[in-house]
CSV table of C-alpha atoms and ligand atoms in Angstrom, one decimal:
chain,number,residue,atom,x,y,z
D,198,MET,CA,4.4,-18.6,71.5
D,199,ASN,CA,3.9,-16.5,74.7
D,200,LYS,CA,0.6,-14.8,75.6
D,201,LEU,CA,1.6,-11.4,74.2
D,202,SER,CA,2.7,-12.7,70.9
D,203,THR,CA,-0.4,-14.9,70.6
D,204,THR,CA,-2.5,-11.8,71.2
D,205,LEU,CA,-0.5,-9.9,68.6
D,206,ALA,CA,-0.9,-12.7,66.0
D,207,VAL,CA,-4.6,-12.7,66.7
D,208,LEU,CA,-4.9,-9.0,66.3
D,209,ALA,CA,-2.8,-9.0,63.1
D,210,ALA,CA,-5.2,-11.5,61.6
D,211,GLY,CA,-8.1,-9.1,62.1
D,212,ILE,CA,-9.6,-11.0,65.0
D,213,VAL,CA,-11.5,-9.0,67.4
D,214,GLY,CA,-12.9,-11.2,70.1
D,215,PRO,CA,-15.4,-14.0,70.9
D,216,VAL,CA,-18.6,-14.7,69.0
D,217,THR,CA,-21.6,-12.7,70.1
D,218,ALA,CA,-24.4,-13.6,67.7
D,219,ALA,CA,-27.4,-15.5,69.2
D,220,SER,CA,-27.6,-18.9,67.8
D,221,ALA,CA,-30.3,-19.3,65.1
D,222,ASP,CA,-31.5,-21.9,62.6
D,223,MET,CA,-30.1,-20.3,59.5
D,224,VAL,CA,-31.8,-22.6,57.0
D,225,GLU,CA,-35.1,-21.7,58.5
D,226,THR,CA,-34.2,-18.0,58.8
D,227,VAL,CA,-33.0,-17.8,55.1
D,228,THR,CA,-36.2,-19.7,54.0
D,229,GLU,CA,-38.5,-17.3,55.8
D,230,ARG,CA,-36.6,-14.2,54.7
D,231,GLY,CA,-36.4,-15.4,51.1
D,232,GLU,CA,-32.8,-14.4,50.6
D,233,LEU,CA,-29.3,-15.2,51.9
D,234,VAL,CA,-27.3,-12.2,53.3
D,235,CYS,CA,-23.7,-12.6,52.1
D,236,GLY,CA,-20.6,-10.6,53.1
D,237,VAL,CA,-18.5,-10.0,50.0
D,238,HIS,CA,-15.5,-8.1,48.8
D,239,THR,CA,-15.8,-4.3,48.2
D,240,GLY,CA,-14.4,-4.6,44.7
D,241,LEU,CA,-11.9,-7.3,43.6
D,242,VAL,CA,-12.7,-8.3,40.0
D,243,GLY,CA,-13.0,-12.0,39.7
D,244,PHE,CA,-13.5,-12.6,43.4
D,245,GLY,CA,-16.3,-10.2,44.1
D,246,ALA,CA,-17.1,-6.8,42.5
D,247,PRO,CA,-20.4,-5.1,41.5
D,248,ASP,CA,-21.4,-5.0,37.9
D,249,GLU,CA,-23.2,-1.9,36.3
D,250,SER,CA,-26.5,-3.0,37.9
D,251,GLY,CA,-25.1,-3.4,41.4
D,252,GLU,CA,-25.2,-7.2,41.3
D,253,TRP,CA,-22.0,-8.8,42.7
D,254,GLN,CA,-20.1,-11.0,40.3
D,255,GLY,CA,-17.2,-13.3,41.0
D,256,LEU,CA,-16.1,-16.7,42.4
D,257,ASP,CA,-17.2,-15.9,46.0
D,258,PRO,CA,-20.5,-14.3,45.0
D,259,ASP,CA,-21.3,-17.4,43.0
D,260,TYR,CA,-20.8,-19.5,46.2
D,261,CYS,CA,-23.3,-17.2,47.8
D,262,ARG,CA,-25.7,-17.9,44.9
D,263,ALA,CA,-25.1,-21.6,45.1
D,264,VAL,CA,-25.9,-21.7,48.9
D,265,ALA,CA,-28.9,-19.5,48.4
D,266,THR,CA,-30.2,-21.8,45.6
D,267,ALA,CA,-29.6,-24.9,47.7
D,268,ILE,CA,-32.0,-23.5,50.3
D,269,LEU,CA,-34.4,-21.4,48.3
D,270,GLY,CA,-34.3,-23.0,44.9
D,271,GLU,CA,-33.2,-19.7,43.4
D,272,PRO,CA,-30.1,-17.5,43.7
D,273,LYS,CA,-31.6,-14.7,45.9
D,274,VAL,CA,-28.8,-12.9,47.7
D,275,LYS,CA,-28.4,-9.6,49.5
D,276,TRP,CA,-24.9,-8.4,49.1
D,277,VAL,CA,-23.0,-6.7,52.0
D,278,PRO,CA,-19.6,-5.4,50.9
D,279,LEU,CA,-17.1,-5.5,53.8
D,280,SER,CA,-13.6,-4.3,54.5
D,281,ALA,CA,-11.0,-7.0,55.4
D,282,GLN,CA,-11.0,-5.7,58.9
D,283,ALA,CA,-14.8,-5.7,59.5
D,284,ARG,CA,-15.7,-9.0,57.8
D,285,PHE,CA,-15.4,-11.5,60.8
D,286,THR,CA,-17.0,-9.1,63.3
D,287,SER,CA,-19.9,-8.7,60.9
D,288,LEU,CA,-20.4,-12.4,60.7
D,289,GLN,CA,-20.1,-12.8,64.5
D,290,ASN,CA,-22.7,-10.1,65.1
D,291,GLY,CA,-25.2,-11.7,62.8
D,292,GLU,CA,-25.2,-8.9,60.2
D,293,ILE,CA,-24.5,-11.4,57.5
D,294,ASP,CA,-25.4,-15.1,57.2
D,295,MET,CA,-22.3,-16.2,55.4
D,296,LEU,CA,-19.0,-14.5,54.5
D,297,ALA,CA,-17.5,-15.2,51.0
D,298,GLN,CA,-14.6,-12.8,50.7
D,299,ASN,CA,-11.3,-14.4,49.9
D,300,SER,CA,-10.9,-15.4,53.5
D,301,THR,CA,-8.0,-17.7,54.5
D,302,MET,CA,-8.6,-20.4,57.0
D,303,THR,CA,-6.2,-20.3,60.0
D,304,LEU,CA,-6.2,-22.0,63.3
D,305,ALA,CA,-6.9,-18.8,65.2
D,306,ARG,CA,-9.8,-17.8,62.9
D,307,ASP,CA,-11.3,-21.3,63.0
D,308,ALA,CA,-10.8,-22.0,66.6
D,309,SER,CA,-11.2,-18.8,68.6
D,310,LEU,CA,-13.9,-16.7,66.8
D,311,GLY,CA,-16.9,-19.0,67.1
D,312,LEU,CA,-16.7,-19.3,63.3
D,313,THR,CA,-16.0,-22.2,61.0
D,314,PHE,CA,-14.7,-22.7,57.5
D,315,PRO,CA,-16.9,-25.5,56.0
D,316,ALA,CA,-15.0,-25.8,52.6
D,317,PHE,CA,-12.3,-24.3,50.4
D,318,ASN,CA,-13.2,-22.7,47.1
D,319,PHE,CA,-9.7,-21.5,46.0
D,320,TYR,CA,-6.3,-22.8,47.1
D,321,ASP,CA,-4.1,-19.7,47.1
D,322,GLY,CA,-0.7,-18.7,48.4
D,323,GLN,CA,0.8,-15.4,49.7
D,324,GLY,CA,3.1,-13.6,47.4
D,325,LEU,CA,4.7,-10.2,46.7
D,326,LEU,CA,4.1,-7.7,43.9
D,327,ILE,CA,6.8,-5.3,43.0
D,328,ARG,CA,7.6,-2.6,40.5
D,329,SER,CA,9.6,-4.2,37.7
D,330,ASP,CA,12.2,-1.4,37.8
D,331,LEU,CA,13.2,-2.4,41.3
D,332,GLY,CA,15.4,-4.9,39.6
D,333,VAL,CA,14.7,-7.6,42.2
D,334,THR,CA,14.1,-11.3,41.4
D,335,GLU,CA,13.2,-12.8,44.8
D,336,SER,CA,12.2,-11.6,48.2
D,337,LYS,CA,15.6,-12.0,49.9
D,338,GLU,CA,16.8,-9.1,47.8
D,339,LEU,CA,14.2,-6.7,49.3
D,340,ASP,CA,16.4,-5.5,52.3
D,341,GLY,CA,15.1,-2.0,53.4
D,342,ALA,CA,12.0,-2.1,51.1
D,343,THR,CA,8.8,-0.4,52.0
D,344,VAL,CA,6.0,-2.9,52.0
D,345,CYS,CA,2.2,-2.1,52.0
D,346,ILE,CA,0.1,-4.5,53.9
D,347,GLN,CA,-3.7,-4.5,54.4
D,348,GLN,CA,-4.9,-4.4,58.0
D,349,GLY,CA,-7.0,-7.3,59.2
D,350,THR,CA,-5.4,-9.9,56.8
D,351,THR,CA,-3.2,-12.9,57.3
D,352,SER,CA,-0.7,-11.2,55.1
D,353,GLU,CA,0.1,-8.8,57.9
D,354,TYR,CA,1.4,-11.5,60.2
D,355,VAL,CA,3.0,-13.7,57.6
D,356,ILE,CA,5.1,-10.9,56.0
D,357,ARG,CA,6.6,-9.9,59.4
D,358,ASN,CA,7.8,-13.4,60.1
D,359,HIS,CA,9.1,-13.8,56.5
D,360,PHE,CA,11.4,-10.8,56.8
D,361,THR,CA,12.5,-11.8,60.3
D,362,ASP,CA,13.3,-15.3,59.0
D,363,MET,CA,15.3,-13.9,56.1
D,364,GLY,CA,17.2,-11.7,58.5
D,365,ILE,CA,16.5,-8.5,56.5
D,366,SER,CA,14.7,-5.3,57.4
D,367,PHE,CA,11.7,-3.7,55.8
D,368,THR,CA,9.4,-0.8,56.5
D,369,PRO,CA,5.7,-1.9,56.9
D,370,VAL,CA,3.0,0.5,55.8
D,371,VAL,CA,-0.3,-0.9,57.2
D,372,ILE,CA,-3.3,0.4,55.3
D,373,GLU,CA,-6.9,0.1,56.4
D,374,SER,CA,-9.0,0.4,53.2
D,375,GLY,CA,-8.8,-2.1,50.3
D,376,THR,CA,-8.9,0.7,47.6
D,377,GLU,CA,-6.2,2.7,49.4
D,378,PHE,CA,-4.0,-0.4,49.7
D,379,PHE,CA,-3.8,-0.8,45.9
D,380,SER,CA,-3.5,2.9,45.1
D,381,ALA,CA,-0.7,3.3,47.7
D,382,PHE,CA,1.3,0.8,45.7
D,383,PHE,CA,0.5,2.2,42.3
D,384,SER,CA,1.3,5.8,43.4
D,385,GLY,CA,4.7,4.6,44.6
D,386,ARG,CA,4.1,4.9,48.3
D,387,CYS,CA,5.6,1.5,48.7
D,388,ASP,CA,8.0,-0.7,46.7
D,389,VAL,CA,6.0,-3.9,47.4
D,390,ILE,CA,2.5,-5.1,48.2
D,391,THR,CA,1.9,-8.5,49.8
D,392,SER,CA,-1.3,-10.5,49.7
D,393,ASP,CA,-2.8,-13.6,48.1
D,394,LEU,CA,-1.2,-14.4,44.7
D,395,SER,CA,-4.6,-14.4,42.9
D,396,GLN,CA,-5.3,-10.9,44.2
D,397,LEU,CA,-1.8,-9.7,43.1
D,398,ALA,CA,-2.2,-11.2,39.7
D,399,ILE,CA,-5.6,-9.6,39.3
D,400,VAL,CA,-4.4,-6.2,40.5
D,401,ARG,CA,-1.4,-6.3,38.1
D,402,LEU,CA,-3.5,-7.4,35.1
D,403,THR,CA,-6.1,-4.7,35.7
D,404,SER,CA,-3.5,-2.0,36.2
D,405,GLU,CA,-2.8,0.6,33.5
D,406,ASP,CA,0.6,-0.9,32.7
D,407,PRO,CA,0.9,-4.6,33.7
D,408,GLU,CA,4.5,-4.8,32.4
D,409,ALA,CA,5.6,-2.2,34.9
D,410,TYR,CA,4.9,-4.7,37.7
D,411,MET,CA,5.9,-8.2,38.5
D,412,VAL,CA,4.8,-10.9,41.0
D,413,LEU,CA,7.9,-12.5,42.6
D,414,PRO,CA,8.3,-16.3,42.4
D,415,ASP,CA,8.2,-16.7,46.2
D,416,ILE,CA,5.2,-18.3,47.8
D,417,ILE,CA,5.6,-17.3,51.4
D,418,ALA,CA,2.6,-19.0,52.9
D,419,LYS,CA,-0.3,-21.2,52.0
D,420,SER,CA,-3.6,-19.5,51.8
D,421,PRO,CA,-6.6,-21.7,51.5
D,422,LEU,CA,-9.7,-19.6,50.8
D,423,GLY,CA,-13.3,-20.4,51.5
D,424,PRO,CA,-16.7,-19.3,52.8
D,425,VAL,CA,-17.1,-18.8,56.5
D,426,VAL,CA,-20.2,-19.2,58.8
D,427,ARG,CA,-20.9,-19.1,62.5
D,428,GLY,CA,-19.9,-22.2,64.3
D,429,ASP,CA,-23.1,-22.8,66.2
D,430,ASP,CA,-25.4,-24.1,63.4
D,431,LYS,CA,-24.3,-27.5,62.2
D,432,ALA,CA,-27.2,-27.8,59.8
D,433,PHE,CA,-26.3,-24.6,57.9
D,434,GLU,CA,-22.6,-25.5,58.0
D,435,ASN,CA,-23.5,-28.8,56.3
D,436,VAL,CA,-25.5,-27.0,53.6
D,437,VAL,CA,-22.5,-24.8,52.8
D,438,LYS,CA,-20.1,-27.7,53.0
D,439,TRP,CA,-22.2,-30.0,50.8
D,440,THR,CA,-23.1,-27.3,48.3
D,441,SER,CA,-19.3,-26.8,47.8
D,442,TYR,CA,-18.9,-30.5,47.4
D,443,ALA,CA,-21.9,-30.6,44.9
D,444,LEU,CA,-20.1,-28.1,42.7
D,445,LEU,CA,-17.0,-30.3,42.6
D,446,THR,CA,-18.9,-33.6,42.2
D,447,ALA,CA,-20.9,-32.1,39.3
D,448,GLU,CA,-17.6,-31.2,37.6
D,449,GLU,CA,-16.3,-34.7,38.2
D,450,LEU,CA,-19.5,-36.3,36.8
D,451,GLY,CA,-19.5,-34.0,33.8
D,452,VAL,CA,-22.8,-32.3,34.9
D,453,THR,CA,-23.0,-28.7,33.6
D,454,GLN,CA,-25.6,-26.0,33.6
D,455,ALA,CA,-26.3,-26.8,30.0
D,456,ASN,CA,-26.7,-30.6,30.3
D,457,VAL,CA,-28.2,-31.0,33.8
D,458,ASP,CA,-31.7,-31.8,32.6
D,459,GLU,CA,-30.4,-34.5,30.2
D,460,MET,CA,-28.1,-35.9,32.9
D,461,LYS,CA,-30.9,-36.2,35.4
D,462,MET,CA,-32.8,-38.5,33.0
D,463,GLN,CA,-29.8,-40.8,32.3
D,464,ASP,CA,-30.0,-44.4,33.2
D,465,ASN,CA,-27.3,-44.1,35.9
D,466,ALA,CA,-28.1,-44.6,39.6
D,467,ASP,CA,-25.4,-42.2,40.9
D,468,LEU,CA,-26.6,-39.4,38.6
D,469,GLN,CA,-30.2,-40.0,39.4
D,470,LYS,CA,-29.6,-39.8,43.1
D,471,PHE,CA,-27.3,-36.8,42.9
D,472,LEU,CA,-29.7,-34.8,40.8
D,473,GLY,CA,-32.8,-35.9,42.7
D,474,ALA,CA,-34.5,-38.1,40.1
D,475,THR,CA,-34.5,-40.7,42.9
D,476,PRO,CA,-34.9,-39.7,46.5
D,477,GLY,CA,-32.2,-39.4,49.2
D,478,VAL,CA,-29.9,-36.5,48.5
D,479,GLY,CA,-31.9,-33.8,50.4
D,480,GLU,CA,-33.3,-35.5,53.4
D,481,LEU,CA,-30.0,-35.9,55.4
D,482,ILE,CA,-29.3,-32.1,55.2
D,483,GLY,CA,-32.8,-30.9,55.6
D,484,LEU,CA,-33.3,-29.9,51.9
D,485,GLY,CA,-35.5,-31.1,49.1
D,486,ASP,CA,-34.2,-33.8,46.7
D,487,ASP,CA,-33.8,-31.3,43.9
D,488,TRP,CA,-31.3,-29.0,45.7
D,489,VAL,CA,-28.3,-30.2,43.7
D,490,TYR,CA,-30.2,-30.0,40.5
D,491,ASN,CA,-31.3,-26.4,41.3
D,492,VAL,CA,-27.7,-25.3,42.2
D,493,ILE,CA,-26.2,-26.6,39.0
D,494,SER,CA,-29.0,-25.4,36.8
D,495,ASN,CA,-28.7,-21.9,38.3
D,496,VAL,CA,-25.0,-21.5,39.0
D,497,GLY,CA,-23.1,-24.3,37.1
D,498,ASN,CA,-20.4,-26.6,38.4
D,499,TYR,CA,-17.1,-25.6,39.9
D,500,SER,CA,-15.2,-25.5,36.6
D,501,GLU,CA,-17.9,-23.2,35.1
D,502,ILE,CA,-17.8,-20.9,38.1
D,503,PHE,CA,-13.9,-20.8,38.0
D,504,ASP,CA,-13.7,-20.3,34.2
D,505,ARG,CA,-16.2,-17.5,33.9
D,506,ASN,CA,-14.9,-15.5,36.9
D,507,VAL,CA,-11.2,-16.0,37.0
D,508,GLY,CA,-10.2,-18.7,34.5
D,509,ALA,CA,-9.9,-19.2,30.8
D,510,GLY,CA,-13.4,-17.7,30.1
D,511,SER,CA,-12.5,-14.4,31.8
D,512,PRO,CA,-10.0,-11.6,31.0
D,513,LEU,CA,-7.9,-12.7,34.0
D,514,ALA,CA,-7.2,-16.2,32.6
D,515,LEU,CA,-5.8,-17.6,35.8
D,516,PRO,CA,-4.7,-21.2,35.4
D,517,ARG,CA,-6.6,-23.9,37.4
D,518,GLY,CA,-3.3,-25.1,39.0
D,519,GLN,CA,-3.9,-26.4,42.5
D,520,ASN,CA,-7.6,-25.7,42.0
D,521,ALA,CA,-7.9,-28.5,39.4
D,522,LEU,CA,-9.9,-31.6,40.5
D,523,TRP,CA,-7.8,-34.3,42.3
D,524,SER,CA,-8.3,-36.5,39.2
D,525,ASP,CA,-6.4,-33.9,37.2
D,526,GLY,CA,-3.6,-33.5,39.7
D,527,GLY,CA,-5.2,-30.7,41.8
D,528,LEU,CA,-6.4,-30.4,45.4
D,529,MET,CA,-10.2,-30.2,44.7
D,530,TYR,CA,-11.7,-33.4,46.1
D,531,SER,CA,-15.3,-34.2,47.1
D,532,PRO,CA,-16.4,-37.1,49.3
D,533,LEU,CA,-19.1,-39.4,47.9
D,534,PHE,CA,-22.7,-38.2,47.9
B,8,GSH,N1,-6.8,-14.1,52.3
B,8,GSH,C1,-6.3,-13.1,53.2
B,8,GSH,C2,-6.2,-11.7,52.5
B,8,GSH,C3,-7.6,-11.2,52.2
B,8,GSH,C4,-7.5,-9.7,51.7
B,8,GSH,O1,-6.4,-9.2,51.5
B,8,GSH,N2,-8.6,-9.1,51.6
B,8,GSH,C5,-8.7,-7.7,51.3
B,8,GSH,C6,-8.0,-7.2,50.1
B,8,GSH,S1,-8.5,-8.1,48.6
B,8,GSH,C7,-10.1,-7.2,51.4
B,8,GSH,O2,-11.0,-8.0,51.6
B,8,GSH,N3,-10.3,-6.0,51.1
B,8,GSH,C8,-11.6,-5.4,51.1
B,8,GSH,C9,-11.5,-4.0,51.7
B,8,GSH,O3,-10.8,-3.9,52.7
B,8,GSH,O4,-12.3,-3.2,51.3
B,8,GSH,C10,-7.1,-13.0,54.4
B,8,GSH,O5,-8.1,-13.7,54.6
B,8,GSH,O6,-6.7,-12.3,55.4
C-alpha cells in the first residue's frame, strides 16, 4: 500500500492522529476518583444503551462495571456516550479511562494511535442488511446499490474493498451520526447498510417490521470487538485484560453470581486461589486478593453477561456461536490464573 492509500485507510477507520494524553497511573486515578470513566455507545440495545434511569446497560457497559469492580470493589462507572467518529480521540485525550463501544481491533488502530486492545469480548463479522423486497440473496447481486456506511468505522474501508474485489459498483452514502445511519436505511435512503453482524441483527430485530429486512449470508470481514485503553499504562492494561479473562475462567469453572460464595469455600485449590480464599491472585496486578470474587459477585461470569444482554435471556436471543468457550467449540479462551 502506498502512502496515500495508507492515509486514506487510516482516515476511513476513524483514526485522527497520534496519542496526546499525558501518561497516568490509571489504577491509582480510578481509586482516588472512586469511579471509572467509560466511553460507551450512544444507544445500541444489547451492546450499550441507557435504561429509564440513565444507567447504561449492555455487554460493553458490563465490561466497564467489571473493570470498575476489579479496582474499586463495586461497579461505579461514569458513562460517556460517544459517536463512532469521536471515540478514539476521546480516549487519546484522556476524557475517558476506557472505551467499551463495539470497537474492532485492527493493526492501524492498535499500532498507530497509542492505544491498545487488551482483550476481546465479542467475536463479530461485518455483514450487510438489505430490504427483503430487493430480491437479492448475496452481495455480488448488489451492482449499483446505494449503501449507507457510518463514518469512523472499519465498515467504511472494508465495504469499498469488497465491492472493488467483486468488480461491481455501488453508491456509498457516508453518514456521521449513529441514529441517522439507521434511520437513513429504514426511510429508504439506501438499499443496504453494512456494519457488524451483531449490530445488523439487533437493528433488524428492533425495527417495526423485522420480516421486511434480511441480513445477507456474506461475512465480508472479521470484526473482533473489545475494550480499548491507552497504551502507556501496562498496569491498567493488565487489569482490563485479566478482568476479561476472569469472566471467562469463572464460566469455565462454573462460578456464577449466585454460587460464588459457596464456590469460594469449596475444598479446591484452584477455586480458592481464583476467588481469593487463599492469597496470590491480586498481588501480581496490584489489586486485592478478592478482586475476582468482587467482579463475579457484582457482574457475573461471561455467559451471564452474554445471556442477559444479547443472548438467550434477552429479547435479542443471539446465539453464542464463535463466542462460546473454546471447550464448547468457540473462540473464548483464558490462560491460567
Ligand atoms: N466495530 C466497528 C463498527 C462500530 C460501529 O459501527 N459503531 C457505530 C454504530 S453501532 C457507533 O458506535 N455509533 C454510535 C454513534 O455514532 O452515535 C468499528 O469498530 O469500527
